[in-house]
Amino acid sequence: MSAEPLNPSAGVIDATQPETVVRDFLRRAEESFTAKNVEAIEKLFLPNGYLRDLLISDWDFASIPKCDLKQFFSDKGVPSINKLTINETKSPPVFVEPTQWIQGFFTFETPIALGEGMVRLQKDPNDQDSWKALTLSLTMDSLKKYPEIAKTARPLGATHGTPPSAKNWLDNRNDQVNFEHDDPQVIIVGAGHSALMLAARLKRLGLRTLILAREKRLGDSWRLRYKTLVLHDHIWADYFPYLKYPDDWPVFIPKDKIANWFESYASIMELNVWTDSSVVPDSTTYDEAIGTWTLQVRRGDGTVRELKSHHIVQATGHSCVFYLNPLLAPKLIVFDRNSGEPNIPKFEGIKDFEGTITHSSAHKGGEGWSGKKAVVVGCCNSGHDIAEEFYAIGADITMVQRSSTLIISCEKGVPLLLEPLYAEGGPATEEADLTIVSFPIAAFEPYLVGLHKIINEVDKDLLQGLKRSGFKLNDDPAGLLIKYWRDGGGYYINVGCSELIIDGKVKIKQGQEIDRFEKKGILFKDGSVLDADIVVLATGYTSMRETCRNIFGPKVADRTGTVWGFDKQSEIQGIWRRSGHPGFWYMGGNLVLSRIYSHFLALQIKAIEEGLAPKL
């Protein structure tokens, strides 16, 4: 994944030129696409330019460098787009001096959809009088015949002038939640933020949707975790669709607060949620002929309900339900495999260990461990948070770092990544999100490399202190975002634990694999022993595909492809898009990505339901 260096100098332009330049480009682009003239479309781009296509050409995501445009349009066809116009609801076109480009938002239409896009233009190094696209994005915003049920399309809520019904709003709402009269069109398994966001969007598109929550209470996937857990992203990046947090909420939202928000959001948005419910093992089947799933759901009272649905969305995320299993070892906490799949390495000697072993997802806090020896295996966000809490309550804490970790400070580094898009007084969330998706990852990476150097410079004292403490830093040149998109983890946003490591208050055992557990602690491959009363495995989670296998069976899982990481076009694989099995989708990601891509997944499902898009 690479891109050539950009034109370093485009010269100084006057304040009125950006709008003129963007309008001229949109005119040329419309002429080229209307004529389906691939050669003319190619000429719109710089040599290192990219097209980002979200659901416009073939109901998929694509990032196409200029050199591949001819083949792409040969395979997919040139999309019919017209009415390219500067978007008056977004920020006006502007010249961005640090990057030497003009950027502008625009709208367009296809035969079936309304779209939004963003273009970044630089002067052609071979023709200084010509502005060409570094990036051009075409994203579907809505379906013309099926707009969201909102604003002027909102329901009346009453039937004036007719005899009153025997049922009021609450009665009808209860019937909807229980699916008394029909089956859901979409079943979402999992009830974290990504499930709620998608369900809200599907509801506004008029699709009957049911969320199955394994937890007894919505939000328990956050509520039951360690006490000091907070979101590491700033609040401005973490809004839910349609409903923002109150403007006096903290910058970093505590776990119980976001858990309670889940309940409030589901209630206000009138989402259909069955708590304490799970898919019965081996009950899921798919009828290829009619495109319908059949599955059984066990409710909290023990009853089983058979449901049919056109779509299943797996949004299990990283939630888990835990219980004690004395057959394995005293105090060993293991996990219900119908929920998220914690990655628990296999260690010899666990049955001999007299202490407690738990995965980070089941760790409920450091209370009761004051004066005890605690070990955290894993050095990413959860590992650091848990170690910091152990220190705060007076435990003797050691972190086991088996590889390397990318570190960025919450105070200085994260604002450089998020601002000015996600900040107090910044652009509307919808505009910020459109800006994010408009940039193909392959074209974005060179800028992230430069930005990561700046972040490392402002975090220099922190990083040097960690190195002196024996902590191994990950040197991914593109930094946090690329590492998250590619690997899904391997980083820590420092909110205080790094300083504890530097000061020696949290000890580090670096670069040694665990050989086995012994009665009083851990034996490492180098022969050293670490005494422990409690060991927390902050070792992440297995793939969503493995969770699929455990919930829906191998027939479904084996038809789906890899989930997460980059495909050949540097698009994230398998999630928010067709999975490989008709009617089966994966949904997840952090709050930003879930908010953004729930929109595109909802549009795909709606289009299939209305016969506008193929099932596979």
Coordinates of C-alpha atoms in Angstrom, one line a residue, residues 206-477:
G206 CA -38.8 1.1 7.4
L207 CA -37.3 -2.3 8.0
R208 CA -38.5 -4.5 10.9
T209 CA -35.4 -5.1 13.0
L210 CA -34.8 -7.2 16.1
I211 CA -31.7 -7.0 18.3
L212 CA -30.8 -10.1 20.3
A213 CA -28.9 -9.2 23.5
R214 CA -27.2 -11.9 25.4
E215 CA -26.9 -9.6 28.4
K216 CA -29.7 -9.4 31.0
R217 CA -29.6 -5.6 30.7
L218 CA -28.7 -3.5 27.7
G219 CA -25.3 -2.0 28.1
D220 CA -23.9 -4.8 30.4
S221 CA -21.1 -5.4 27.9
W222 CA -19.7 -2.1 29.3
R223 CA -21.3 -2.0 32.7
L224 CA -19.9 -5.3 33.9
R225 CA -16.3 -4.5 33.0
Y226 CA -13.5 -3.0 35.2
K227 CA -14.6 0.1 37.2
T228 CA -12.1 2.6 35.7
L229 CA -13.0 1.9 32.1
V230 CA -13.7 5.0 30.0
L231 CA -13.8 5.7 26.3
H232 CA -10.4 6.7 25.1
D233 CA -11.7 8.8 22.2
H234 CA -12.9 12.3 22.7
I235 CA -16.7 12.6 23.0
W236 CA -17.0 14.6 19.7
A237 CA -15.9 11.5 17.7
D238 CA -18.3 9.2 19.5
Y239 CA -21.8 10.4 18.8
F240 CA -24.6 8.0 17.9
P241 CA -26.6 8.6 14.7
Y242 CA -29.5 11.1 15.1
L243 CA -29.0 11.7 18.8
K244 CA -26.1 13.6 20.3
Y245 CA -25.0 13.5 23.9
P246 CA -25.9 16.4 26.2
D247 CA -23.3 19.2 25.8
D248 CA -22.3 19.0 29.5
W249 CA -21.1 15.4 29.2
P250 CA -17.4 14.7 30.0
V251 CA -14.8 14.6 27.2
F252 CA -14.1 10.9 28.1
I253 CA -17.3 9.0 28.8
P254 CA -17.2 6.5 31.7
K255 CA -18.3 2.9 31.1
D256 CA -21.5 3.1 33.2
K257 CA -22.5 6.3 31.6
I258 CA -22.2 4.9 28.1
A259 CA -23.9 1.7 29.2
N260 CA -26.9 3.7 30.5
W261 CA -26.9 5.6 27.2
F262 CA -27.4 2.4 25.4
E263 CA -30.7 1.9 27.2
S264 CA -31.8 5.4 26.7
Y265 CA -30.9 5.4 23.0
A266 CA -32.8 2.1 22.4
S267 CA -35.9 3.5 24.2
I268 CA -35.9 6.9 22.5
M269 CA -35.2 5.5 19.0
E270 CA -37.8 2.8 19.7
L271 CA -35.5 -0.1 18.9
N272 CA -36.8 -3.7 19.3
V273 CA -34.5 -5.4 21.8
W274 CA -34.8 -8.8 23.4
T275 CA -32.4 -9.0 26.4
D276 CA -31.3 -12.2 28.0
S277 CA -31.8 -14.0 24.6
S278 CA -29.5 -16.1 22.5
V279 CA -29.5 -18.2 19.3
V280 CA -30.1 -21.9 20.1
P281 CA -27.0 -23.8 18.9
D282 CA -27.4 -25.7 15.6
S283 CA -30.8 -24.1 14.9
T284 CA -29.9 -21.7 12.1
T285 CA -30.7 -22.6 8.5
Y286 CA -30.8 -20.7 5.3
D287 CA -33.2 -21.4 2.4
E288 CA -31.3 -20.4 -0.7
A289 CA -34.4 -20.6 -2.9
I290 CA -36.4 -17.9 -1.0
G291 CA -33.5 -16.1 0.7
T292 CA -34.8 -16.7 4.2
W293 CA -33.2 -17.6 7.5
T294 CA -34.8 -19.7 10.1
L295 CA -33.5 -19.8 13.7
Q296 CA -34.6 -20.4 17.2
V297 CA -34.1 -18.0 20.0
R298 CA -34.1 -18.9 23.7
R299 CA -35.5 -16.1 25.9
G300 CA -34.6 -15.5 29.5
D301 CA -37.6 -17.3 30.8
G302 CA -36.6 -20.5 29.0
T303 CA -39.1 -20.3 26.2
V304 CA -37.9 -20.8 22.6
R305 CA -39.3 -18.8 19.7
E306 CA -38.7 -19.7 16.0
L307 CA -38.1 -16.7 13.8
K308 CA -37.7 -16.2 10.1
S309 CA -35.7 -13.3 8.6
H310 CA -34.2 -12.2 5.3
H311 CA -31.0 -10.9 7.0
I312 CA -28.8 -11.8 9.9
V313 CA -26.2 -9.3 11.1
Q314 CA -23.5 -10.5 13.5
A315 CA -22.6 -7.5 15.8
T316 CA -21.3 -9.5 18.7
G317 CA -18.3 -7.3 19.1
H318 CA -16.2 -8.0 22.2
S319 CA -18.9 -8.5 24.8
C320 CA -18.9 -11.7 26.8
V321 CA -20.8 -13.4 29.6
F322 CA -18.7 -15.1 32.2
Y323 CA -19.1 -17.7 34.9
L324 CA -16.9 -19.8 37.3
N325 CA -15.9 -23.3 36.2
P326 CA -14.4 -25.2 39.1
L327 CA -13.7 -28.2 36.8
L328 CA -10.8 -26.3 35.2
A329 CA -9.2 -24.6 38.1
P330 CA -10.2 -22.7 41.2
K331 CA -11.3 -19.2 40.4
L332 CA -10.7 -19.6 36.7
I333 CA -13.1 -17.4 34.8
V334 CA -14.2 -18.7 31.4
F335 CA -16.6 -17.5 28.8
D336 CA -19.9 -18.2 27.2
R337 CA -19.1 -19.0 23.6
N338 CA -22.4 -17.7 22.3
S339 CA -21.2 -14.2 22.9
G340 CA -17.9 -12.5 22.0
E341 CA -14.8 -14.7 21.7
P342 CA -12.0 -13.7 24.1
N343 CA -8.6 -14.9 22.8
I344 CA -7.4 -17.1 25.7
P345 CA -3.9 -18.6 25.0
K346 CA -3.5 -22.2 26.1
F347 CA -1.1 -22.4 29.0
E348 CA 0.3 -25.5 30.7
G349 CA -0.2 -25.8 34.4
I350 CA -3.4 -23.7 34.8
K351 CA -4.9 -26.4 37.0
D352 CA -2.0 -26.1 39.4
F353 CA -2.2 -22.4 39.8
E354 CA -3.7 -21.4 43.2
G355 CA -4.5 -17.9 42.2
T356 CA -7.2 -16.4 39.9
I357 CA -7.0 -16.1 36.2
T358 CA -9.4 -14.0 34.2
H359 CA -9.7 -12.5 30.7
S360 CA -9.8 -8.7 30.7
S361 CA -13.4 -8.7 29.4
A362 CA -14.5 -10.5 32.6
H363 CA -12.3 -8.5 35.0
K364 CA -14.6 -6.4 37.2
G365 CA -12.0 -4.3 38.9
G366 CA -9.1 -4.3 41.3
E367 CA -11.0 -4.1 44.6
G368 CA -9.9 -6.8 47.0
W369 CA -6.4 -7.1 45.6
S370 CA -4.7 -4.4 47.6
G371 CA -1.3 -5.7 48.8
K372 CA -1.5 -8.7 46.4
K373 CA 0.7 -9.5 43.4
A374 CA -1.1 -8.8 40.1
V375 CA 0.0 -9.7 36.6
V376 CA -1.5 -8.4 33.4
V377 CA -0.6 -10.2 30.2
G378 CA -0.9 -7.9 27.3
C379 CA 0.0 -4.2 26.8
C380 CA -2.8 -2.5 24.8
N381 CA -5.6 -0.3 26.0
S382 CA -7.3 -2.7 28.4
G383 CA -4.0 -4.1 29.8
H384 CA -2.8 -0.6 30.6
D385 CA -6.1 0.5 32.1
I386 CA -6.3 -2.6 34.4
A387 CA -2.7 -2.2 35.4
E388 CA -3.3 1.4 36.3
E389 CA -6.2 0.4 38.5
F390 CA -4.3 -2.3 40.2
Y391 CA -1.6 0.2 41.1
A392 CA -4.2 2.7 42.4
I393 CA -5.7 0.2 44.9
G394 CA -2.3 -0.8 46.2
A395 CA -1.5 -4.0 44.3
D396 CA 2.1 -5.0 43.3
I397 CA 1.5 -4.9 39.5
T398 CA 3.6 -6.2 36.6
M399 CA 2.6 -6.1 32.9
V400 CA 3.9 -8.8 30.6
Q401 CA 4.7 -7.3 27.2
R402 CA 5.3 -10.2 24.7
S403 CA 5.8 -8.0 21.6
S404 CA 5.6 -4.3 21.0
T405 CA 2.9 -1.6 21.5
L406 CA 2.2 1.6 19.7
I407 CA 1.8 4.5 22.1
I408 CA 0.1 7.8 21.6
S409 CA -0.8 10.3 24.3
C410 CA -4.4 11.2 24.8
E411 CA -3.4 14.8 25.9
K412 CA -1.3 15.7 22.9
G413 CA -1.3 13.0 20.3
V414 CA -5.0 12.2 19.9
P415 CA -6.0 15.8 19.3
L416 CA -3.6 16.0 16.3
L417 CA -5.4 13.0 14.8
L418 CA -9.0 14.1 15.5
E419 CA -9.0 17.8 15.4
P420 CA -10.3 19.9 13.7
L421 CA -12.8 17.3 12.5
Y422 CA -14.0 16.1 15.9
A423 CA -13.7 18.9 18.4
E424 CA -15.8 21.5 20.2
G425 CA -16.9 24.0 17.6
G426 CA -15.8 21.7 14.7
P427 CA -17.8 20.9 11.7
A428 CA -21.1 18.9 11.9
T429 CA -20.5 15.2 12.6
E430 CA -22.0 14.3 9.2
E431 CA -19.5 16.6 7.5
A432 CA -16.6 15.2 9.5
D433 CA -17.7 11.6 8.7
L434 CA -17.9 12.4 5.0
T435 CA -14.4 13.8 5.1
I436 CA -13.1 10.6 6.7
V437 CA -14.6 8.3 4.1
S438 CA -13.7 10.5 1.2
F439 CA -10.0 9.7 1.6
P440 CA -8.9 6.2 0.3
I441 CA -6.7 4.6 2.9
A442 CA -3.9 4.0 0.4
A443 CA -3.9 7.7 -0.5
F444 CA -4.2 8.7 3.2
E445 CA -1.2 6.7 4.4
P446 CA 1.5 9.1 3.3
Y447 CA -0.1 11.9 5.2
L448 CA -0.5 9.7 8.3
V449 CA 3.2 8.9 8.1
G450 CA 4.0 12.6 8.2
L451 CA 1.5 13.2 10.9
H452 CA 2.8 10.3 13.0
K453 CA 6.2 11.9 13.0
I454 CA 4.8 15.1 14.3
I455 CA 2.9 13.1 17.0
N456 CA 6.0 11.2 18.0
E457 CA 7.8 14.6 18.3
V458 CA 5.2 16.0 20.7
D459 CA 5.2 12.7 22.6
K460 CA 9.0 12.5 22.6
D461 CA 9.6 12.7 26.3
L462 CA 6.9 10.1 27.0
L463 CA 8.3 7.7 24.4
Q464 CA 11.9 8.1 25.5
G465 CA 10.9 7.5 29.1
L466 CA 9.1 4.2 28.1
K467 CA 12.2 3.0 26.2
R468 CA 14.4 3.6 29.2
S469 CA 12.0 1.6 31.3
G470 CA 12.4 -1.4 29.0
F471 CA 9.0 -1.0 27.3
K472 CA 9.2 -2.0 23.6
L473 CA 7.5 0.6 21.3
N474 CA 5.9 -0.4 18.0
D475 CA 7.4 1.6 15.1
D476 CA 4.6 1.4 12.6
P477 CA 5.4 4.5 10.5

